[in-house]
CSV table of C-alpha atoms in Angstrom, one decimal:
chain,number,residue,atom,x,y,z
A,968,MET,CA,76.5,103.5,194.3
A,969,PRO,CA,76.4,106.5,196.2
A,970,VAL,CA,78.4,109.3,194.2
A,971,TYR,CA,80.5,110.0,197.9
A,972,ARG,CA,81.7,106.3,197.8
A,973,THR,CA,82.8,106.2,194.3
A,974,GLN,CA,85.0,109.2,195.0
A,975,THR,CA,86.4,107.8,198.2
A,976,VAL,CA,87.3,104.5,196.2
A,977,ILE,CA,89.0,106.7,193.5
A,978,GLY,CA,91.1,108.9,196.3
A,979,LEU,CA,92.2,105.9,197.6
A,980,PHE,CA,93.3,104.3,194.2
A,981,VAL,CA,95.0,107.3,193.3
A,982,LEU,CA,97.0,107.4,196.7
A,983,GLY,CA,97.9,104.1,196.5
A,984,ALA,CA,99.2,104.8,193.0
A,985,LEU,CA,101.3,107.6,194.3
A,986,VAL,CA,102.8,105.6,197.0
A,987,LEU,CA,103.8,102.7,194.5
A,988,ALA,CA,105.2,105.1,192.3
A,989,VAL,CA,107.4,107.0,195.3
A,990,ALA,CA,108.3,103.3,196.1
A,991,ALA,CA,109.5,102.3,192.6
A,992,VAL,CA,111.5,105.6,192.4
A,993,THR,CA,113.2,105.1,195.4
A,994,VAL,CA,114.1,101.5,194.6
A,995,LEU,CA,114.8,102.1,191.3
A,996,GLY,CA,116.9,105.3,192.2
A,997,SER,CA,118.8,103.4,194.8
A,998,GLY,CA,120.1,100.8,192.4
A,999,ARG,CA,119.4,97.9,195.0
A,1000,LEU,CA,116.8,96.3,192.9
A,1001,PHE,CA,119.1,94.9,190.3
A,1002,SER,CA,122.1,95.1,192.8
A,1003,GLN,CA,123.5,92.4,194.6
A,1004,THR,CA,125.0,93.0,198.1
A,1005,THR,CA,126.7,91.5,200.8
A,1006,ARG,CA,126.4,92.4,204.7
A,1007,PHE,CA,129.1,92.5,207.1
A,1008,ALA,CA,129.5,93.2,210.9
A,1009,LEU,CA,132.3,95.5,212.5
A,1010,TYR,CA,132.6,96.0,216.0
A,1011,PHE,CA,134.2,99.2,217.2
A,1012,GLN,CA,135.7,99.8,220.7
A,1013,ASP,CA,134.7,103.6,220.1
A,1014,SER,CA,131.8,105.2,220.6
A,1015,VAL,CA,129.6,105.2,217.5
A,1016,SER,CA,127.8,108.5,218.3
A,1017,GLY,CA,127.7,110.4,215.3
A,1018,LEU,CA,127.4,107.3,213.3
A,1019,SER,CA,123.7,106.6,211.4
A,1020,ILE,CA,122.0,104.4,209.1
A,1021,GLY,CA,122.9,104.9,205.6
A,1022,ALA,CA,126.4,106.8,206.7
A,1023,PRO,CA,128.7,105.9,203.6
A,1024,VAL,CA,131.4,103.0,203.6
A,1025,LEU,CA,134.3,104.0,201.7
A,1026,PHE,CA,137.6,102.1,200.5
A,1027,ARG,CA,140.5,104.6,199.9
A,1028,GLY,CA,137.9,107.1,198.7
A,1029,VAL,CA,135.5,105.2,196.8
A,1030,LYS,CA,131.9,104.7,198.0
A,1031,VAL,CA,131.8,100.6,198.2
A,1032,GLY,CA,128.4,100.6,200.5
A,1033,GLN,CA,126.6,102.0,203.3
A,1034,VAL,CA,125.5,101.4,207.1
A,1035,THR,CA,122.4,99.3,207.3
A,1036,ASP,CA,122.0,98.7,210.8
A,1037,ILE,CA,123.4,99.7,214.3
A,1038,ARG,CA,122.8,97.1,217.3
A,1039,LEU,CA,123.7,96.8,220.7
A,1040,ILE,CA,123.8,93.1,222.0
A,1041,ALA,CA,124.6,92.5,225.7
A,1042,ASP,CA,126.8,89.0,226.8
A,1043,ALA,CA,125.5,86.9,229.1
A,1044,LYS,CA,128.6,85.1,229.8
A,1045,ASP,CA,130.9,88.2,230.8
A,1046,MET,CA,128.2,91.0,230.5
A,1047,GLN,CA,130.1,92.8,227.9
A,1048,VAL,CA,127.9,95.1,225.7
A,1049,HIS,CA,128.9,94.9,222.1
A,1050,ILE,CA,127.7,97.2,219.3
A,1051,PRO,CA,127.7,95.4,216.0
A,1052,VAL,CA,127.7,97.7,212.8
A,1053,ILE,CA,126.0,96.2,209.9
A,1054,VAL,CA,127.1,97.7,206.5
A,1055,GLU,CA,126.2,96.4,203.0
A,1056,ILE,CA,129.0,96.2,200.5
A,1057,LYS,CA,128.7,96.3,196.8
A,1058,PRO,CA,130.3,93.5,194.9
A,1059,PHE,CA,133.8,94.1,193.4
A,1060,GLU,CA,134.9,94.0,189.7
A,1061,TYR,CA,137.4,90.8,189.2
A,1062,HIS,CA,140.6,90.8,187.1
A,1063,GLY,CA,142.5,88.0,186.5
A,1064,GLN,CA,140.8,85.2,189.2
A,1065,ASP,CA,138.0,83.3,188.7
A,1066,SER,CA,134.7,85.4,188.4
A,1067,SER,CA,132.6,82.9,190.4
A,1068,GLN,CA,134.4,83.9,193.7
A,1069,ASN,CA,131.7,85.6,195.7
A,1070,LEU,CA,132.3,88.9,197.6
A,1071,GLU,CA,132.6,87.1,200.8
A,1072,GLN,CA,135.4,85.1,199.6
A,1073,THR,CA,136.8,88.1,198.4
A,1074,MET,CA,136.7,90.2,201.5
A,1075,GLN,CA,138.3,87.1,203.4
A,1076,ALA,CA,141.4,87.1,201.0
A,1077,LEU,CA,141.6,91.1,201.8
A,1078,ILE,CA,141.2,90.8,205.2
A,1079,ALA,CA,144.4,88.6,205.2
A,1080,ARG,CA,146.2,91.1,203.5
A,1081,GLY,CA,145.5,93.6,206.2
A,1082,LEU,CA,141.8,95.2,205.5
A,1083,ARG,CA,140.8,97.0,208.7
A,1084,GLY,CA,137.7,99.1,208.9
A,1085,GLN,CA,138.0,102.6,210.9
A,1086,LEU,CA,135.5,105.3,212.1
A,1087,ALA,CA,136.4,108.7,210.6
A,1088,MET,CA,134.9,111.9,210.7
A,1089,GLN,CA,132.6,112.7,207.8
A,1090,SER,CA,131.8,116.3,208.5
A,1091,MET,CA,133.1,118.6,211.1
A,1092,VAL,CA,130.0,120.6,211.0
A,1093,THR,CA,127.2,118.2,211.5
A,1094,GLY,CA,129.7,115.6,213.6
A,1095,GLN,CA,128.6,112.7,211.3
A,1096,TYR,CA,130.6,109.7,211.0
A,1097,GLN,CA,131.6,107.6,208.4
A,1098,ILE,CA,133.7,104.3,207.9
A,1099,LEU,CA,136.7,104.1,206.1
A,1100,LEU,CA,138.0,100.4,204.8
A,1101,ASP,CA,141.7,100.2,203.9
A,1102,PHE,CA,144.9,98.0,204.4
A,1103,HIS,CA,147.0,98.1,207.5
A,1104,PRO,CA,148.5,94.9,207.6
A,1105,GLN,CA,151.1,96.1,210.7
A,1106,THR,CA,148.2,97.1,212.9
A,1107,LYS,CA,146.8,94.7,215.7
A,1108,ALA,CA,143.0,94.2,214.6
A,1109,GLN,CA,140.2,94.0,217.0
A,1110,SER,CA,138.0,91.3,216.7
A,1111,SER,CA,134.8,90.1,218.4
A,1112,ASP,CA,133.9,86.8,219.9
A,1113,MET,CA,130.4,87.7,219.3
A,1114,GLN,CA,128.5,84.9,216.8
A,1115,THR,CA,126.4,87.2,214.3
A,1116,ASP,CA,124.6,86.1,210.9
A,1117,TYR,CA,127.4,88.1,208.9
A,1118,PRO,CA,130.9,87.8,208.3
A,1119,GLU,CA,133.5,90.0,210.4
A,1120,ILE,CA,135.7,92.7,209.3
A,1121,PRO,CA,138.2,93.5,211.9
A,1122,THR,CA,138.7,97.2,213.3
A,1123,ILE,CA,141.4,99.5,214.4
A,1124,PRO,CA,140.8,102.1,216.7
A,1125,SER,CA,140.0,105.7,214.9
A,1126,SER,CA,142.6,108.6,215.1
A,1127,LEU,CA,140.8,110.4,217.8
A,1128,GLN,CA,140.8,107.3,220.0
A,1129,GLU,CA,144.4,106.8,219.4
A,1130,LEU,CA,145.0,110.3,220.6
A,1131,THR,CA,142.8,109.8,223.5
A,1132,SER,CA,145.0,106.9,224.6
A,1133,GLN,CA,148.3,108.4,224.1
A,1134,MET,CA,147.0,111.2,226.0
A,1135,SER,CA,145.6,108.9,229.0
A,1136,ASP,CA,149.3,107.3,228.9
A,1137,LEU,CA,150.7,111.0,229.9
A,1138,PRO,CA,152.0,111.8,233.3
A,1139,LEU,CA,149.6,114.2,233.3
A,1140,LYS,CA,149.6,115.0,237.2
A,1141,GLU,CA,153.3,114.9,237.5
A,1142,MET,CA,153.4,117.4,234.3
A,1143,THR,CA,150.9,119.4,236.2
A,1144,GLY,CA,152.7,119.3,239.3
A,1145,GLN,CA,155.9,120.3,237.6
A,1146,LEU,CA,154.3,122.9,235.6
A,1147,SER,CA,152.9,124.6,238.9
A,1148,GLN,CA,156.2,124.5,240.7
A,1149,VAL,CA,158.0,126.4,237.4
A,1150,LEU,CA,155.1,128.7,237.9
A,1151,THR,CA,155.7,129.2,241.6
A,1152,GLY,CA,159.7,129.4,241.0
A,1153,ILE,CA,158.9,132.3,238.3
A,1154,ASN,CA,156.2,133.8,240.5
A,1155,ARG,CA,158.9,133.9,243.4
A,1156,LEU,CA,161.8,135.0,240.9
A,1157,VAL,CA,159.5,138.3,239.8
A,1158,ASN,CA,158.4,139.2,243.3
A,1159,HIS,CA,161.5,139.1,244.9
A,1160,GLU,CA,163.0,142.1,246.4
A,1161,ASP,CA,166.2,142.5,244.5
A,1162,MET,CA,164.1,142.2,240.9
A,1163,ASP,CA,163.7,145.8,241.5
A,1164,GLN,CA,167.2,146.7,241.8
A,1165,SER,CA,168.2,144.3,239.1
A,1166,LEU,CA,166.2,146.1,236.9
A,1167,SER,CA,167.3,149.3,237.7
A,1168,LEU,CA,170.7,148.1,237.1
A,1169,VAL,CA,169.8,146.8,233.7
A,1170,ARG,CA,168.0,150.0,233.0
A,1171,GLN,CA,171.6,152.0,233.9
A,1172,THR,CA,173.1,149.7,232.0
A,1173,LEU,CA,171.2,150.1,228.9
A,1174,GLN,CA,171.2,154.0,229.1
A,1175,GLY,CA,174.9,153.9,229.2
A,1176,THR,CA,174.9,151.7,226.2
A,1177,SER,CA,172.8,154.4,224.7
A,1178,GLU,CA,175.0,157.0,225.3
A,1179,LEU,CA,178.0,154.9,224.3
A,1180,THR,CA,176.3,154.1,221.0
A,1181,SER,CA,175.3,158.2,220.6
A,1182,GLN,CA,178.9,159.2,221.2
A,1183,LEU,CA,180.2,156.3,218.4
A,1184,ASN,CA,177.7,157.8,216.3
A,1185,LYS,CA,179.2,161.2,216.6
A,1186,HIS,CA,182.9,160.0,216.5
A,1187,ILE,CA,182.6,157.0,213.8
A,1188,PRO,CA,182.6,159.3,210.7
A,1189,GLU,CA,186.0,160.9,212.0
A,1190,ILE,CA,187.5,157.6,212.7
A,1191,LEU,CA,186.5,156.2,209.3
A,1192,THR,CA,187.8,159.8,207.7
A,1193,SER,CA,191.0,158.7,209.5
A,1194,ILE,CA,191.1,155.5,208.7
A,1195,ARG,CA,190.3,156.0,204.8
A,1196,GLN,CA,193.5,158.8,205.1
A,1197,THR,CA,195.9,156.3,206.6
A,1198,SER,CA,194.6,153.7,204.1
A,1199,ASP,CA,195.2,156.0,201.1
A,1200,THR,CA,198.8,156.9,202.3
A,1201,SER,CA,199.5,153.1,202.9
A,1202,ARG,CA,198.4,152.3,199.5
A,1203,GLU,CA,200.7,155.1,198.2
A,1204,THR,CA,203.6,154.0,200.2
A,1205,ILE,CA,203.1,150.3,198.9
A,1206,GLN,CA,203.0,151.6,195.4
A,1207,GLY,CA,206.3,153.5,196.0
A,1208,ILE,CA,208.1,150.7,197.2
A,1209,GLY,CA,206.7,148.3,194.2
A,1210,ALA,CA,208.0,150.9,192.0
A,1211,ASP,CA,211.7,150.9,194.0
A,1212,MET,CA,211.3,147.2,193.7
A,1213,THR,CA,210.7,146.5,190.3
A,1214,ARG,CA,213.7,149.2,189.4
A,1215,LEU,CA,216.0,147.3,191.7
A,1216,THR,CA,215.0,143.8,190.2
A,1217,ALA,CA,215.3,145.2,186.9
A,1218,ASN,CA,219.2,146.6,187.8
A,1219,LEU,CA,219.9,143.3,189.1
A,1220,ASP,CA,218.6,141.5,185.8
A,1221,ARG,CA,221.3,144.0,184.1
A,1222,THR,CA,224.0,143.2,186.3
A,1223,ALA,CA,223.6,139.3,186.6
A,1224,VAL,CA,223.6,139.5,182.5
A,1225,GLN,CA,226.7,141.6,182.5
A,1226,ALA,CA,228.4,139.3,185.0
A,1227,GLN,CA,227.6,136.7,182.7
A,1228,GLU,CA,228.8,137.9,179.7
A,1229,THR,CA,232.0,138.9,181.5
A,1230,LEU,CA,232.4,135.4,182.8
A,1231,GLN,CA,232.2,133.8,179.1
A,1232,THR,CA,234.4,136.5,177.7
A,1233,THR,CA,236.8,135.2,180.4
A,1234,ASN,CA,236.5,131.9,179.4
A,1235,LYS,CA,237.1,132.7,176.0
A,1236,GLN,CA,240.5,134.5,176.9
A,1237,LEU,CA,241.7,132.0,179.5
A,1238,GLY,CA,241.8,129.3,176.9
A,1239,PRO,CA,244.7,130.8,174.6
A,1240,MET,CA,246.3,132.1,177.7
A,1241,LEU,CA,246.6,129.0,179.4
A,1242,ALA,CA,247.9,127.3,176.6
A,1243,ALA,CA,250.4,130.4,176.1
A,1244,LEU,CA,251.4,129.7,179.9
A,1245,GLU,CA,251.5,125.7,179.3
A,1246,GLN,CA,254.1,126.1,176.3
A,1247,THR,CA,256.2,128.5,178.1
A,1248,PHE,CA,256.7,126.2,181.4
A,1249,THR,CA,257.2,123.6,179.0
A,1250,THR,CA,260.0,125.7,177.1
A,1251,ALA,CA,261.4,126.3,180.9
A,1252,GLY,CA,261.3,122.7,181.4
A,1253,SER,CA,263.5,122.1,179.1
A,1254,THR,CA,266.0,125.0,179.5
A,1255,LEU,CA,265.9,123.6,183.0
A,1256,GLU,CA,267.2,120.3,181.8
A,1257,GLN,CA,269.5,121.7,179.5
A,1258,THR,CA,271.0,123.9,182.3
A,1259,ARG,CA,271.2,121.3,184.8
A,1260,SER,CA,272.9,119.2,182.1
A,1261,SER,CA,275.5,121.8,181.3
A,1262,LEU,CA,275.9,122.5,185.1
A,1263,SER,CA,276.3,118.8,185.3
A,1264,GLN,CA,279.2,118.8,182.7
A,1265,LEU,CA,280.8,122.1,184.6
A,1266,SER,CA,280.7,120.5,187.7
A,1267,ASN,CA,283.2,117.9,186.3
A,1268,LEU,CA,285.4,120.8,185.5
A,1269,ILE,CA,285.2,123.0,188.1
A,1270,GLY,CA,286.2,121.8,191.8
A,1271,ARG,CA,283.4,121.9,194.8
A,1272,ASP,CA,285.7,124.0,196.7
A,1273,SER,CA,285.8,126.9,194.0
A,1274,GLY,CA,283.9,129.7,194.0
A,1275,LEU,CA,282.5,129.2,190.5
A,1276,HIS,CA,280.9,126.0,192.1
A,1277,GLN,CA,279.3,127.7,194.8
A,1278,GLU,CA,278.0,130.4,192.5
A,1279,LEU,CA,276.5,127.9,190.2
A,1280,GLU,CA,275.0,126.5,193.1
A,1281,ARG,CA,273.1,129.4,194.2
A,1282,THR,CA,272.1,130.2,190.4
A,1283,LEU,CA,271.0,126.9,190.0
A,1284,LYS,CA,268.7,127.1,193.3
A,1285,ASP,CA,267.2,130.9,192.2
A,1286,ILE,CA,266.4,129.3,188.7
A,1287,GLN,CA,264.2,126.5,190.6
A,1288,ASN,CA,262.7,128.7,193.2
A,1289,ALA,CA,261.7,130.7,189.8
A,1290,ALA,CA,260.5,127.7,188.1
A,1291,ARG,CA,258.4,126.7,191.5
A,1292,ALA,CA,256.9,130.4,191.5
A,1293,VAL,CA,255.7,129.9,188.1
A,1294,GLN,CA,254.4,126.6,188.7
A,1295,ASN,CA,252.4,127.7,191.7
A,1296,LEU,CA,251.2,130.8,189.6
A,1297,SER,CA,250.0,128.4,186.8
A,1298,ASP,CA,248.3,126.2,189.5
A,1299,TYR,CA,246.4,129.6,191.2
A,1300,LEU,CA,245.4,130.6,187.5
A,1301,GLU,CA,243.7,127.4,186.9
A,1302,ARG,CA,241.7,127.5,189.9
A,1303,ASN,CA,241.3,131.2,189.8
A,1304,PRO,CA,241.1,132.1,186.1
A,1305,GLU,CA,239.1,135.5,187.0
A,1306,ALA,CA,242.5,136.8,188.9
A,1307,LEU,CA,243.6,137.9,185.6
A,1308,ILE,CA,240.8,140.8,185.0
A,1309,ARG,CA,240.0,141.6,188.7
A,1310,GLY,CA,243.6,140.9,190.3
A,1311,LYS,CA,244.6,138.5,193.4
A,1312,GLY,CA,243.1,141.3,196.1
A,1313,GLY,CA,239.3,140.4,194.8
A,1314,TYR,CA,240.2,136.7,196.2
């Protein structure tokens, strides 16, 4: 065998070994050799520009798979174009259920609970997209009638598509017309012939305000000084009135105490005096009874027409009047005992 043919065979063998080594490293490094995955299809109404094969599939931030294929299928019935995105998802760990349940059954249960797929920006710099899986039970899922070899995961519009849809619902034409009218009105107001005069008046007003402020700045210290002096004088007057009120209150308190002591002394003295007066009135009553008895006896002895009889009648009337006056005095003293001290003129 020629030498060059031997070298060629050896080179081809080494090259084949290198290719096998690279393939082995790639397969072993990806972990797909010993892992069992399941493929699913997702149909997006959005543009899939920026989504490429190998893009990650995340479930709440955890990578659970990747995009393996992006297809373009035309439906002959309605001539609609569908873009199924094929993803490969790793199996989940099972807790509290039959471990024999496969990933497809688990995904169907999660889809029933509201699992949806959504396109999301992966990087603002590169513009690459990724697929997010999460629960959205309140949203309307987008499904396709296309029959594929893989189970379908429903999708929802991306945040950018929702924003675009909301913007498309806005009456942009009317808003633009209204904005144009507003700008026209502002332009007419700014360029109006009276605007210069108005600005001149505003300028004069500002100048007058500035002059007034300057004058106030000059006179405010004097006004504040006058107010401070008035306040000090008022404070001194109030303090003097307070001192006079304090002395007046003290005098009134002393007068009230003295009046109370006088009344107490009068009450103490009135008791014996009233008792003595009562005894005197009793004695006078007895004397009047004796006098009346004596006069009765004398009347039997003395005739009615005699001068002595008339004189006795006048005397008796005087005694009765004196007794009535004493009785009135007693009643008055009972009602006004202070009259013994201050006299009748004070009441």
